[in-house]
Coordinates of C-alpha atoms in Angstrom, one line a residue:
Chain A
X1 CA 88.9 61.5 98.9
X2 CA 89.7 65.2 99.6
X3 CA 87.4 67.8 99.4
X4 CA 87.6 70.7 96.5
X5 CA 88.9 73.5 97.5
X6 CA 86.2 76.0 99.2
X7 CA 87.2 78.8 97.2
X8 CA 83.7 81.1 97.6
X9 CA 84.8 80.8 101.2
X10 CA 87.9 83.1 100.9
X11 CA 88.1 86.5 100.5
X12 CA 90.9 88.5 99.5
X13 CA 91.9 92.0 100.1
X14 CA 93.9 93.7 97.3
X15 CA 95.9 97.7 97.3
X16 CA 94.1 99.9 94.7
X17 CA 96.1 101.2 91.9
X18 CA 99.9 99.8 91.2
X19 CA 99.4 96.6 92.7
X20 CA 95.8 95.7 91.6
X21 CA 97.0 96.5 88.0
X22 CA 99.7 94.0 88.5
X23 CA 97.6 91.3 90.3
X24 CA 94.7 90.7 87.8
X25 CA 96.9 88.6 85.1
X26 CA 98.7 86.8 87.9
X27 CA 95.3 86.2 89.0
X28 CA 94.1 85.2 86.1
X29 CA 97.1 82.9 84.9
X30 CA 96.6 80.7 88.3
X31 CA 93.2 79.6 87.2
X32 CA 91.0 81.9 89.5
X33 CA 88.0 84.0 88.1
X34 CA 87.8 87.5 88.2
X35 CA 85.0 88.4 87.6
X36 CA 85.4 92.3 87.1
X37 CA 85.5 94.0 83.5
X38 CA 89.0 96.3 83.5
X39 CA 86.5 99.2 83.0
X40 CA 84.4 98.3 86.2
X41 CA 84.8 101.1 89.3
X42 CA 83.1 98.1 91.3
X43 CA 85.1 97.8 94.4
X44 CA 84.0 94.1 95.8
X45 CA 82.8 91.0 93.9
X46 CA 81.9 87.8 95.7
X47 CA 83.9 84.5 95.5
X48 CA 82.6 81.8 93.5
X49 CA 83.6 77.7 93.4
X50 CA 86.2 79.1 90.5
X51 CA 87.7 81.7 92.8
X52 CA 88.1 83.8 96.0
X53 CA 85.7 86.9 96.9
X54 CA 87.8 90.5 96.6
X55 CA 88.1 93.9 98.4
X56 CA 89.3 96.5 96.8
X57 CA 90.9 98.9 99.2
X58 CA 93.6 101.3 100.0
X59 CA 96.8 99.9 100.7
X60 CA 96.6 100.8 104.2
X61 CA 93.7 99.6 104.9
X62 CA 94.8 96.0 103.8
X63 CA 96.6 94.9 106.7
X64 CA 93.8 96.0 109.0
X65 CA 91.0 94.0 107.2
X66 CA 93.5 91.2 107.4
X67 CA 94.2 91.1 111.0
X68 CA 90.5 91.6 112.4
X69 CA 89.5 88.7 110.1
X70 CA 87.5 90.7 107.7
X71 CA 89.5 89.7 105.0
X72 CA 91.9 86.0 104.6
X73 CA 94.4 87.0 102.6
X74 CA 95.6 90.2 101.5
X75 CA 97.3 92.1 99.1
X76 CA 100.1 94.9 99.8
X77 CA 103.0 96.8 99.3
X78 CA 106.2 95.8 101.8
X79 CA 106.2 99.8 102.5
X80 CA 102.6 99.9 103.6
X81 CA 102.9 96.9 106.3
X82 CA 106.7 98.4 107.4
X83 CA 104.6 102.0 107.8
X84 CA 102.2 99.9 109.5
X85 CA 104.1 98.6 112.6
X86 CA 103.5 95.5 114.6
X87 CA 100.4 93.7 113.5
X88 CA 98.3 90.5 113.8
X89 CA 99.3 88.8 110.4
X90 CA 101.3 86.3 108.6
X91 CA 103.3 87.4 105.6
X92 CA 103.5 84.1 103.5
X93 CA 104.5 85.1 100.1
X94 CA 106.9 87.7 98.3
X95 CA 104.5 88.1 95.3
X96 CA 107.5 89.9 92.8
X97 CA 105.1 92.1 91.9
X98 CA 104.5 96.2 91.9
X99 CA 108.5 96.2 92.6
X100 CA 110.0 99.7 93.5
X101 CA 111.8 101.2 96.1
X102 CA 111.4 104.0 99.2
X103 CA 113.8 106.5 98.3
X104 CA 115.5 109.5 100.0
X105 CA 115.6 112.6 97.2
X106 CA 116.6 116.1 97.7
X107 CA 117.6 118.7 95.0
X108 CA 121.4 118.3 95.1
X109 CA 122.1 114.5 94.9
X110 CA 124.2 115.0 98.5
X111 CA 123.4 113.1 101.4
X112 CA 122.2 115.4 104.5
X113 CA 125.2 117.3 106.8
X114 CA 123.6 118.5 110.0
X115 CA 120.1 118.8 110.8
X116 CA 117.3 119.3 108.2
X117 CA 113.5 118.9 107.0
X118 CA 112.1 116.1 105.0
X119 CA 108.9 115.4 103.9
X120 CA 107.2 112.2 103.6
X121 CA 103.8 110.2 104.3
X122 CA 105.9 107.7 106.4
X123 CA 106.6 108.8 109.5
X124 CA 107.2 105.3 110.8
X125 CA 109.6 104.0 107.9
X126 CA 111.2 107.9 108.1
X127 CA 111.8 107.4 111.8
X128 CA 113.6 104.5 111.8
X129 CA 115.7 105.6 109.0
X130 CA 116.9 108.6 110.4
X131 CA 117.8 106.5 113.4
X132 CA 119.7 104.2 111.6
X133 CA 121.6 106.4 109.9
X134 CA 121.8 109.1 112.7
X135 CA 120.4 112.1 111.5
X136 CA 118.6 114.8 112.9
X137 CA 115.6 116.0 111.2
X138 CA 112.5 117.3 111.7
X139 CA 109.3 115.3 109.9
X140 CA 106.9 116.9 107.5
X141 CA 103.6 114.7 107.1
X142 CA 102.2 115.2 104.1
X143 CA 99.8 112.5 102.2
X144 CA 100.5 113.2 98.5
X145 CA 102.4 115.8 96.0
X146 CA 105.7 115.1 98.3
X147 CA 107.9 116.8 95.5
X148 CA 107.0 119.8 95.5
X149 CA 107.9 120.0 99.3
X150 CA 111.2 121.1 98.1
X151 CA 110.7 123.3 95.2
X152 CA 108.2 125.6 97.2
X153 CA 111.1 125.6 100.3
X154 CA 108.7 123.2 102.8
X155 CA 111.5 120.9 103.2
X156 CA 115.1 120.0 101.9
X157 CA 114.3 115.8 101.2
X158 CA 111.4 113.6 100.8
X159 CA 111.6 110.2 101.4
X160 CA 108.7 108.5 99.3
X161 CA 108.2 105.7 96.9
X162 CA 109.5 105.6 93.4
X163 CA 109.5 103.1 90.7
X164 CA 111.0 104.5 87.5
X165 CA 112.1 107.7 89.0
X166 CA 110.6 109.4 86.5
X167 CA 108.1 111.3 88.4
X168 CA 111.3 113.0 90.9
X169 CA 113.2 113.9 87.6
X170 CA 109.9 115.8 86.2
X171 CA 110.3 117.7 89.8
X172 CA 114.2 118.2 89.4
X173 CA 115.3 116.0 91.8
X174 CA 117.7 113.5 92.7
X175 CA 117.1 109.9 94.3
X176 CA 120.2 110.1 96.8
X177 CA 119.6 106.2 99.0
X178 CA 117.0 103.8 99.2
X179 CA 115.4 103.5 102.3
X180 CA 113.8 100.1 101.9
X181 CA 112.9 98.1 98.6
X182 CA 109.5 97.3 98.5
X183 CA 107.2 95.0 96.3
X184 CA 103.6 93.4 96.9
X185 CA 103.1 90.8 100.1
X186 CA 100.5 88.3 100.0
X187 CA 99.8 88.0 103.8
X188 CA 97.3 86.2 105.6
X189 CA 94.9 86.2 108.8
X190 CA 96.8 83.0 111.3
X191 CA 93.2 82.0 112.0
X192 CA 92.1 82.0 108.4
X193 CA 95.5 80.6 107.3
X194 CA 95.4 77.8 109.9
X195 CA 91.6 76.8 109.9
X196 CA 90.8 77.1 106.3
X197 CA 92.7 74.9 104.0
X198 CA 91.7 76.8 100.6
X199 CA 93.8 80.1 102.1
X200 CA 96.7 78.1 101.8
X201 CA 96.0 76.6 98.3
X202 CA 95.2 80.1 97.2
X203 CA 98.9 81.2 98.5
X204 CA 100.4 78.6 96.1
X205 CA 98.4 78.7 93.3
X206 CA 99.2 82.7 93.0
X207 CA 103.4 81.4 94.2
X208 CA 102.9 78.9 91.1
X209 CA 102.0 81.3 88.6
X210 CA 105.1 83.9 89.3
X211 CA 106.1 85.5 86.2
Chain B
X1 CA 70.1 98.1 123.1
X2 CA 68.0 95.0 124.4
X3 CA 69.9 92.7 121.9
X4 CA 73.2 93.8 123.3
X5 CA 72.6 93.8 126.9
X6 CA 71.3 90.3 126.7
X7 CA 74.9 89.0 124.9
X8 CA 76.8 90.6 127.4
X9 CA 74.4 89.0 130.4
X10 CA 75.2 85.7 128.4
X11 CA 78.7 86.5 128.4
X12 CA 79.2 87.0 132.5
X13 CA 76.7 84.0 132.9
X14 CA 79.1 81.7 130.4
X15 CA 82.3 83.0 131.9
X16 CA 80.7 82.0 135.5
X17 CA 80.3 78.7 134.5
X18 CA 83.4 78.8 132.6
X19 CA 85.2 79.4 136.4
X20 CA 82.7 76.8 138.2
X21 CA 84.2 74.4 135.4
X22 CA 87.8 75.5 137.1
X23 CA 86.9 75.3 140.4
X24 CA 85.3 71.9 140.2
X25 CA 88.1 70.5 138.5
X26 CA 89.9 71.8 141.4
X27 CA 91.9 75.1 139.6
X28 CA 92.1 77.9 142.3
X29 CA 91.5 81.6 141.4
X30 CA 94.6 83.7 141.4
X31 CA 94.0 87.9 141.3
X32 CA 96.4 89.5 139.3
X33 CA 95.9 93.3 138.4
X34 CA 94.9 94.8 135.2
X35 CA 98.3 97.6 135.8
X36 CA 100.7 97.5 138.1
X37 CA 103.6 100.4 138.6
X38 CA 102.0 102.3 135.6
X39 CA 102.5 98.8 133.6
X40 CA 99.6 97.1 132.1
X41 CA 99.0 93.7 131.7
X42 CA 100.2 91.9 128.7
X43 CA 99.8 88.1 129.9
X44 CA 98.2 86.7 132.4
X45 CA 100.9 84.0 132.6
X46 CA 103.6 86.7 133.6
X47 CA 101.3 88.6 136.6
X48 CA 100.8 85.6 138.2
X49 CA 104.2 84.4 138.7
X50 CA 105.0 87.7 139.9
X51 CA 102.1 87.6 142.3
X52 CA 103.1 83.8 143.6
X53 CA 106.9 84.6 143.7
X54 CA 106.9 86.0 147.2
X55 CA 105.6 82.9 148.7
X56 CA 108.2 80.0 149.2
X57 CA 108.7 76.9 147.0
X58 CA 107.8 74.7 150.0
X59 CA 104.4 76.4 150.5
X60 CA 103.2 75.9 146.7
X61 CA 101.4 72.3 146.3
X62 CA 102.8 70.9 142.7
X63 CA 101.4 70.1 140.4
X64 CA 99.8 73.6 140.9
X65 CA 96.0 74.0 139.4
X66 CA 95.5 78.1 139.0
X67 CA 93.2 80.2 137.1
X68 CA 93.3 84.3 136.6
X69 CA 90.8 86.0 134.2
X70 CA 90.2 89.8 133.7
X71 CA 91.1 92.1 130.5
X72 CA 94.6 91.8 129.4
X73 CA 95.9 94.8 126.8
X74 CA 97.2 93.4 123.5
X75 CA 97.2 94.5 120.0
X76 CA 96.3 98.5 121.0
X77 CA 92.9 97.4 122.8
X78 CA 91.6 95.2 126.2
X79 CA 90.4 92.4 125.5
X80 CA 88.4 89.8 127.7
X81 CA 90.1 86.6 128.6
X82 CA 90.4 83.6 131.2
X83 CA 93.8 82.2 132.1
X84 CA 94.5 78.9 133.1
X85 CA 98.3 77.4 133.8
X86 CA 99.5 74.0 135.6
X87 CA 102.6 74.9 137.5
X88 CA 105.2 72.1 138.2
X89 CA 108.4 71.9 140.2
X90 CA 110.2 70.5 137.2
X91 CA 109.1 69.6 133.9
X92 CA 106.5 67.3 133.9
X93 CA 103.4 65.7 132.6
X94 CA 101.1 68.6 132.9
X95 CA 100.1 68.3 129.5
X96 CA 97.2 65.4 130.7
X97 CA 95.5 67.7 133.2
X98 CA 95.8 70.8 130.8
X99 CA 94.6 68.3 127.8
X100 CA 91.7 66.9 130.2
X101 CA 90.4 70.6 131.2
X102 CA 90.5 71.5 127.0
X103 CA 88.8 68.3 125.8
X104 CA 86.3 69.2 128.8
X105 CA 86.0 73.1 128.1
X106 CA 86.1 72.2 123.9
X107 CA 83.1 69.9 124.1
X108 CA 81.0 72.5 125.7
X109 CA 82.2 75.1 123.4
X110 CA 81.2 73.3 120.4
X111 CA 77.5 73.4 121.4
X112 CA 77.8 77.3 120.7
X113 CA 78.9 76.4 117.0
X114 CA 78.8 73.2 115.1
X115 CA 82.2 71.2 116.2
X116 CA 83.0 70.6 112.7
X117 CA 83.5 74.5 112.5
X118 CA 86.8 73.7 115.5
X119 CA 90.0 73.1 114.3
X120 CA 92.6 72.5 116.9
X121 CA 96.1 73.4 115.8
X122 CA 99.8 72.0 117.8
X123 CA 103.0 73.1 117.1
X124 CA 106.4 71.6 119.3
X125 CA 109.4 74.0 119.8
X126 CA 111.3 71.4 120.7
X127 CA 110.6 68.9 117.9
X128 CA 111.2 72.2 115.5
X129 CA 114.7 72.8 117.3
X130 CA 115.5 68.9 117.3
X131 CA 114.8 68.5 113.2
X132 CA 116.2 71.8 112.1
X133 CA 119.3 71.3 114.3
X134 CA 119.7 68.0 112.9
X135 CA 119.4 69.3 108.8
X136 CA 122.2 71.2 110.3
X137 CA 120.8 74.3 110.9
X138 CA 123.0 76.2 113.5
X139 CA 121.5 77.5 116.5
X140 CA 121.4 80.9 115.7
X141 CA 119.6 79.7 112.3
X142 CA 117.3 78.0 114.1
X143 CA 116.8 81.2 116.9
X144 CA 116.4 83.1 113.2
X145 CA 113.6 81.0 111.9
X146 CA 111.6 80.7 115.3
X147 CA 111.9 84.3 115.4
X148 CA 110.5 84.5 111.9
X149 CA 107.6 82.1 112.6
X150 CA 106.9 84.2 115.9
X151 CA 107.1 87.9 114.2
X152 CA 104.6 86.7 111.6
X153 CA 107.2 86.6 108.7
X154 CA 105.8 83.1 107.4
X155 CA 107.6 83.4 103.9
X156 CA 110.9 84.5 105.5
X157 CA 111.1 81.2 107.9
X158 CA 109.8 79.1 105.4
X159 CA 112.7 80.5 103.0
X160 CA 115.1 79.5 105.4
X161 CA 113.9 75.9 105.7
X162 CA 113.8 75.4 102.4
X163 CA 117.4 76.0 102.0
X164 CA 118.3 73.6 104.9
X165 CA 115.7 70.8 103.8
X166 CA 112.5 71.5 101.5
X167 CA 111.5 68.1 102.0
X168 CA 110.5 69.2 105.7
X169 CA 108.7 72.1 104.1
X170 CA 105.6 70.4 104.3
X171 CA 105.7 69.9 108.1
X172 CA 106.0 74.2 108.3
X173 CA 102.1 74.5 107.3
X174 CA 98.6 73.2 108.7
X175 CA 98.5 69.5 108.0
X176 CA 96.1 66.5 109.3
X177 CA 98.1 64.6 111.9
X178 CA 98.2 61.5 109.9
X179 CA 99.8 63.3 106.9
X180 CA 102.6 65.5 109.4
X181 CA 103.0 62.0 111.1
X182 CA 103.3 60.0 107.5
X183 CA 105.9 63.2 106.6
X184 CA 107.9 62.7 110.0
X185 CA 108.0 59.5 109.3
X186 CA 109.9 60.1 106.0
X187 CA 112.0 62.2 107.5
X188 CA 113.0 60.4 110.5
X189 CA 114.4 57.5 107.9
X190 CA 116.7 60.1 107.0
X191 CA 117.8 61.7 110.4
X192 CA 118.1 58.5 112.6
X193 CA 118.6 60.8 115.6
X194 CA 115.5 62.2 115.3
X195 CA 113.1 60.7 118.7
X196 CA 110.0 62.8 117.0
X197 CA 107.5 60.2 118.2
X198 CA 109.1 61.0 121.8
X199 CA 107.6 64.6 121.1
X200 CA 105.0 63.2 119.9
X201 CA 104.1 60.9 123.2
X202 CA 104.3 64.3 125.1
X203 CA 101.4 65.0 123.1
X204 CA 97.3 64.7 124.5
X205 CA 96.3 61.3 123.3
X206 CA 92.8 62.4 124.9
X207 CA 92.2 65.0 122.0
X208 CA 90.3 62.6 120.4
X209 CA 87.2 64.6 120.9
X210 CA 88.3 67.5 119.1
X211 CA 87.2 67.3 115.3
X212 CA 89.4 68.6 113.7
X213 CA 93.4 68.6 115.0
X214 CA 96.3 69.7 112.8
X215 CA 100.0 69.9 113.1
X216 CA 102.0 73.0 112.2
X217 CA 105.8 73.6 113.2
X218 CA 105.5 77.4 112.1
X219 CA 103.2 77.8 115.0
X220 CA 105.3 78.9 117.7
X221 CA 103.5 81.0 119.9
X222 CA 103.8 84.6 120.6
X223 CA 105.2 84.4 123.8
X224 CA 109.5 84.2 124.1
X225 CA 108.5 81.5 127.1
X226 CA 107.2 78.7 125.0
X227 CA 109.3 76.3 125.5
X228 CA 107.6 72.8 123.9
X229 CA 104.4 71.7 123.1
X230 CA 102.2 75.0 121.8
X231 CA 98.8 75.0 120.7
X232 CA 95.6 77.2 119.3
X233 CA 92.2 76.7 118.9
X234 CA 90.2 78.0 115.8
X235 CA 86.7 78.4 114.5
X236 CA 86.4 78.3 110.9
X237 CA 85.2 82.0 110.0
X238 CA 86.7 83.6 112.9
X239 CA 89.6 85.8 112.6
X240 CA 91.0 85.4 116.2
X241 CA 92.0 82.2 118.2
X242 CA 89.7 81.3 120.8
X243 CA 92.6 80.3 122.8
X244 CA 96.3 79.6 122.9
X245 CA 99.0 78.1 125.1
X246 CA 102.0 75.9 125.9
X247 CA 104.5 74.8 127.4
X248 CA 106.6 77.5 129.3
X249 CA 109.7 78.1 131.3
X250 CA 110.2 81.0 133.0
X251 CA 113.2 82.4 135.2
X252 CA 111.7 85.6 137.4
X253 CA 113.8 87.0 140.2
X254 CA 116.2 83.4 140.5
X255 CA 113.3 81.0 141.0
X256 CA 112.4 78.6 137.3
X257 CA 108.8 77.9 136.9
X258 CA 107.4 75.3 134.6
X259 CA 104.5 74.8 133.5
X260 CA 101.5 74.2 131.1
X261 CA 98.8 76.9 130.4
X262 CA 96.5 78.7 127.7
X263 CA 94.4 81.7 127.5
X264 CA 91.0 82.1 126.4
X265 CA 90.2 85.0 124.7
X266 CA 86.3 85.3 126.2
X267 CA 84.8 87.4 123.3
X268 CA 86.0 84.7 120.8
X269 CA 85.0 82.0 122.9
X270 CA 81.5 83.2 122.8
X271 CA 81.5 83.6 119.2
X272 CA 81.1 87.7 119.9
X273 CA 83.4 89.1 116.9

């Protein structure tokens, strides 16, 4: 006879904001407790015989608890482990979830002639796009507010993550390309994945219960 | 302090008896160097086929028993580990002296944890080439999904299987080796051309020892060399490997080398992180 499932064993590592949001009814409608209120500020809870243990984190910490083990699966945006680079972990599911896009806005909905500024908080996924497409630019870090980079002159584009768009039209400008859609990855630790059966039985309960 | 200097003390003193294992079992010690022409080293596997290159086929003794340990740089940091290969003239049945050493080197292990916590994991290149070619997978569908497997993009390899066969979908994730052998079995009685018990003879028989031993086709191996038979040892609750390795085939500067081989990565081994 097979063994239950271990599932106090597992521990999962989930993005704050857009994504958790998203994953606590597809959590919920694969059978597995969760055992936080929606009020609750409480950013860990153990795992219990009814479901897996939880981190909550920021999204770019998620694939770095996953790869040093800390964590067995994980829970991220395809833009945060594309910023991320090369890392030790198995992407194993495409949840369909938190779905939006990495967009390319300026003022004047024109694509860039000759050299220019944009601003972003990816310098990785910003790199290899300009590459691509062969333009010359110079990069503007920034972590947050990206559009008002060009209102107040800092830059001439952002590239940055949209959903609705809304939030670039409130700022008066226009999405030009996408970079890179991106949506929320389940991935997983290879030693977890590959020495603890629950991890995968996890992976497809949350794959069964797509909406 | 104390607590620390004492685990690393353990650590040199394991890793000594670790090599006297080697040397008894008649492994020689090659030297390879942490950097070389402002290179580090990635792979132990590489550095010393480099090092043995400038010496002539004639003057290598096949099969050839070889060891190298010292820090190798991978994943942005150094990391601790032991190297030990089988080097052959041609392809041959290295496998049994490589499988001896690991059934040897896994029983000692497992008094550090319980051996119930080991779980040893094989994956077959060529068995993986041999079924998806035969769903009729081209090779450069094939070259896409090992790539997949390799790069860590499980879902995007297991996509591409799916489309080709989902009944061999089963085979792509950790599975007991009666149940992967039971699902081969299903398969082969629909592919007639498929030998997989022929891969599967190339396989240790003397692994009985290990507790726990699983198949799993999407492990591939991280190195492009991997040419057959590859393998990984886990402990339940750790989030590295304590070792991996294959089967390889190497061309450097016009000379092949074959040959069996895994790495242990020494903090793992000793249950340090």
């Amino acid at each position: 006879m097979t063994a239950p499932p271990r599932f106090e064993d597992v521990r999962i590592a989930i993005a704050k904001g857009r994504i958790l949001e998203q994953v606590v009814p597809r959590w919920q409608s694969a059978g597995l407790v969760w055992p936080l209120a929606a009020e609750s500020r409480q950013l860990w809870f153990e795992g219990t015989p009814g479901g897996p243990g939880g981190l909550i984190v920021r999204g770019p910490d998620v694939p770095v608890l996953v790869a040093r083990g800390a964590a067995d699966l994980g829970i991220v945006g395809a833009d945060l482990l594309e910023e991320q680079g090369p890392i030790d972990v198995l992407e194993v599911a495409d949840l369909d979830l938190a779905v939006c896009r990495v967009v390319l806005a300026g003022i004047k909905p024109e694509l860039p002639d000759g050299p220019f500024v944009v601003a972003s908080k990816y310098r990785r996924i910003t790199e290899r796009y300009l590459e691509r497409r062969h333009f010359q630019a110079d990069i503007v870090r920034l972590s947050g507010s990206l559009e008002l980079a060009p209102l107040i002159g800092l830059a001439s584009y952002i590239i940055d993550i949209v959903e609705t768009g809304e939030t670039l039209r409130q700022h008066r400008l226009r999405e030009i390309e996408t970079v890179m859609p991106s949506h929320a990855r389940l991935i997983a630790n290879p030693a977890h994945w590959r020495s603890k059966p629950e991890v995968v039985v996890i992976r497809d309960r949350l794959m069964r219960h797509m909406a | 302090m104390e607590s620390w200097l004492r685990a690393e003390s353990e650590q040199i003193r394991q890793t000594s008896a670790l090599i006297g294992d080697l040397v008894d079992l008649g492994f020689s010690p090659i030297i390879t160097s942490p950097t070389h022409d402002s290179a580090v080293r990635r792979d132990h596997t590489l550095a010393i086929i480099e090092r043995l290159s400038s010496w002539s086929r004639a003057s290598l003794r096949f099969p050839f028993k070889i060891f190298s340990s010292g820090p190798v740089f991978e994943r942005g940091r150094w990391a601790e580990s032991l190297d030990v290969e089988v080097l052959e003239d041609a392809v041959g049945p290295s496998e049994t002296i490589i499988f001896d050493v690991l059934t040897k080197l896994i029983t000692e292990r497992s008094q550090l944890t319980s051996a119930d916590n080991l779980v040893f994991v094989v994956g077959h290149l060529g068995l993986l080439r041999d079924l998806l070619g035969q769903c009729g997978l081209s090779e450069e569908e094939v070259a896409a999904v090992e790539t997949a497997f390799a790069h860590g993009n499980w879902a995007r390899g297991e996509q591409m299987i799916a489309h080709a066969d989902a009944a061999l979908l089963p085979l792509f994730r950790p599975a007991t080796v009666e149940s992967a052998s039971a699902a081969l079995d299903d398969v082969a009685r629909r592919l007639p051309h498929l030998h997989w018990k022929a891969w599967h003879s190339e396989l240790p028989r003397q692994l009985a020892p290990v507790p726990s031993v699983r198949w799993d086709l999407s492990l591939t191996g991280s190195w492009p060399y991997y040419s057959g038979p590859v393998f990984a040892l886990y402990a339940r609750g750790q989030g590295d490997a304590l070792l991996k390795g294959g089967r390889f085939s190497v061309h450097y500067q016009d000379r092949d080398w074959h040959g069996v081989g895994f790495t242990i990565s020494l903090p793992q081994w000793f249950g340090r992180r």
